[in-house]
Amino acid sequence: MLRPLSARIVPAAFACLAILACSEARAADFSNARVIPPSNPTRQNDKAVQMLVEEVHVRTRLHWKVEKSASHEASAAIVILRESEAAQLPTELRKHPLARKPEGYALLSTETPARIYVVGHDDRGILFGIGRLLRELRLERDRATLDAPLALATSPVTPLRGHQLGYRPKTNSYDAWDIGQWEQYYRDLIAFGTNAVELIPPRSDDDADSKHFPRPQLEMMTLMSRLADDYGLDLWIWYPAIDGDYSDPAQVEFALKEWEVVYKALPRIDVIFVPGGDPGHMRPVHMMNLLEKQTASLKKHHPGAEMWMSPQSFDRQWFGEFVDIMKAKPAWLSGIVFGPQNQVDLKTLRALIPAEYPIRGYPDITHNIMCQHPVPNWDYAFALTQGREVINPRPTNMAEIYRSYAPHTIGFISYSEGCHDDVNKIVWSALGWNPDTHVRDILKSYARHFIGPDVQDTFADGLLGLERNWQAPAVSNSAIEDTLQRFLDMERSAAPERLHNWRFQQALYRAIYDAWLKRRSIAETAAQNQAESVLRSATLNKTIPYIEKAIAILAASDTETVAPDLRRRTDELAEALFQSPARMQLATVKYHGMRGRGTSQDQIDVPLNDRPWLIPQLKSIAAIPTEPERLAALKTLLSRTAPGPGGYYDDLGDTTRQPHLVRNAEPYSSDTDFRRTHFTGFEYRLDAPIAWSRYIQAMYDTPVVLRYDTLDPTAEYELKVTYAGDNFRVKIQAEADGRPIHGPITKPNPHKTLTFPIPKDLTADGKLELKFNREPGLGGNGRGCQVAEVWVVRK
């Protein structure tokens, strides 16, 4: 039986020891190698050997034989040993150090005879050593070679390195996977050092069924648990308590019986993790009462299993209650999880929780907006069309997020809702093994292992390019064209097997989508500018022709496809990804995806300028009966954002039009969840100006601050503000120089620009500071302080 996870924590000082041979030699041929397993192999050893033989075959068509001993001295062989069997190493290899740490391994090779020795410290060391060997070999059609001698020993720095793999409808791919694809994905993650997976129970905050399910949920969950045990991986379950009032003994009894069905069915459970919210909403005292009883039930079926929880979504009062409970050190609780929607940051949580309780990270690597780690200042065109769960390689961001977690946790199991974040998973796993690994080296290894050694540099740079595509406005980002060309060049030279590779298809889809979006953004921005120019030329008695011409210019974007070849390719690749083993559902109707869950084809054609709002406005103006009134209405429309003489305007969702926003200069690497810095948010409202669909926002109790230094001390001013956002339940308040402008109010929905007087004495020195913030101390997702536009208008 495994020791409890909290007792298996190894110090972060267990850094990798890697000794790379620098001598040059011709590639050693292992095409006809035999595999020699360790003596008296365990079930996990057998599974690791099976993985090696089958993965080599898939990549090369070669059939490696498994034999008990290397009887033919002249033939190539892969020899797998435990550290306790190191005496079997050739004399010249015994000088090399071994890992000597949990989960560690050494890879050593000789040229004559051609041998590779995988020496594992334990069963996991053998497993991860084989995974690393698969990455080091050059595996090509009918050929397996080793480019250079191996002499390395390594063990992981981070004890816990895992990912959530939820078989449920609320994903864009996982719900269509049968157990064979799950086993393949387990292997893919193992190759980069993943040692844990997290499942989701049959009932959660999700639909009861998916049209894609090949098996009932509990059956699949049981098979995935058995598979984890076969490979020796830790098996966690994210188990939300979603039934409301757990102060009711009957509700507790119902939960105990329901959860026990899962405990009985699964052959392996190492940890149950219960979130305090998102979903669920339990007062801590009732939550802890439920979990203490669940722990006793769990241990009847899995004596070594542990119970962990997270204080997610707690408001300030409930969080204080949680901290007080933790001070009493409940004996049944084994650890705490830090995930989205936490009242305090990770460093503060670590300081508040008794040291004997380890903390696990639960980083959201799967979402791009409205999430824990959003894409910094994402372009509106990407946010509106690609959405929360598009294919999202963010390798450098992921490295920064990983390093913000590492000092305060024993590791991580990431929050994932599909294979669109595949690159991010690998980056986290690789950094969990060795935090000093350069991101580009991780991507090269990813490309070598999953795409092919001949494009390892090109594909790695392409993935970095996809991240750069999102780091500047689409219309002016030259990286988008460079990235597209890189992937098109790879596609032109690719063999059929690579063209059918879902990971290659994912990257190609994003490169083409991004490039098409850039072209369309340029075209639609130009169309709106042209239409507005026409409208400004309107004169008395000639408004109708100008209005009609402007409408025709704007409407052409709905009938004329920009770059039709690129647009067509996105459809073709969406179909290919649905037919691939990834089974990606990039459209709601065509592929029965869940709307907003990676269905980037749903939004691909939505307008990127103001025409859905502007054309109805123009038609309403055209219906005004008199010319003077029509002309006046046109001028009002075109000057909607004008602050007037002596006034000021900020379009806070546009990073180029925020002259008065006071930004925290803190770098992204030290505030990856934007607790202290502002960032751009988005909502999807096509019946309003774009300025109302993107906005600046601050999280939790952090305010949005605007500062003015050149006001007229003799003038009177008023504040005009448009509040926006995805959260209209939370109230917002405003103050000027510390004096309330308005108390907590509900943001108008639909949007409406509000006007408030600014007391004259506040601007008597020519300066003004405006501060907006949501009600303090609230729980939930932290959002709500979301401001789209601000005017300071001179009366």
PDB file of N, CA, C and O in Angstrom, residues 217 245 280 513 632 781:
ATOM      1  N   GLN A 217     -20.820   7.050 -17.448  1.00  0.00           N
ATOM      2  CA  GLN A 217     -19.744   7.745 -16.741  1.00  0.00           C
ATOM      3  C   GLN A 217     -19.077   6.897 -15.662  1.00  0.00           C
ATOM      4  O   GLN A 217     -17.851   6.885 -15.546  1.00  0.00           O
ATOM      5  N   ASP A 245     -27.846  22.579   1.221  1.00  0.00           N
ATOM      6  CA  ASP A 245     -27.786  22.749   2.666  1.00  0.00           C
ATOM      7  C   ASP A 245     -27.272  21.490   3.362  1.00  0.00           C
ATOM      8  O   ASP A 245     -28.033  20.575   3.694  1.00  0.00           O
ATOM      9  N   GLY A 280     -20.853  24.538  -5.995  1.00  0.00           N
ATOM     10  CA  GLY A 280     -21.128  24.298  -4.591  1.00  0.00           C
ATOM     11  C   GLY A 280     -21.071  25.599  -3.820  1.00  0.00           C
ATOM     12  O   GLY A 280     -20.420  26.564  -4.240  1.00  0.00           O
ATOM     13  N   TYR A 513      -6.585  30.229 -38.570  1.00  0.00           N
ATOM     14  CA  TYR A 513      -7.665  31.017 -37.958  1.00  0.00           C
ATOM     15  C   TYR A 513      -7.156  32.418 -37.611  1.00  0.00           C
ATOM     16  O   TYR A 513      -7.806  33.426 -37.916  1.00  0.00           O
ATOM     17  N   ALA A 632     -28.865  66.409 -37.349  1.00  0.00           N
ATOM     18  CA  ALA A 632     -28.485  66.544 -35.938  1.00  0.00           C
ATOM     19  C   ALA A 632     -28.269  65.175 -35.302  1.00  0.00           C
ATOM     20  O   ALA A 632     -27.339  64.969 -34.524  1.00  0.00           O
ATOM     21  N   ASN A 781     -16.234  34.727  -8.022  1.00  0.00           N
ATOM     22  CA  ASN A 781     -15.105  34.683  -8.957  1.00  0.00           C
ATOM     23  C   ASN A 781     -14.217  35.913  -8.917  1.00  0.00           C
ATOM     24  O   ASN A 781     -13.239  35.991  -9.673  1.00  0.00           O
TER      25      ASN A 781
END
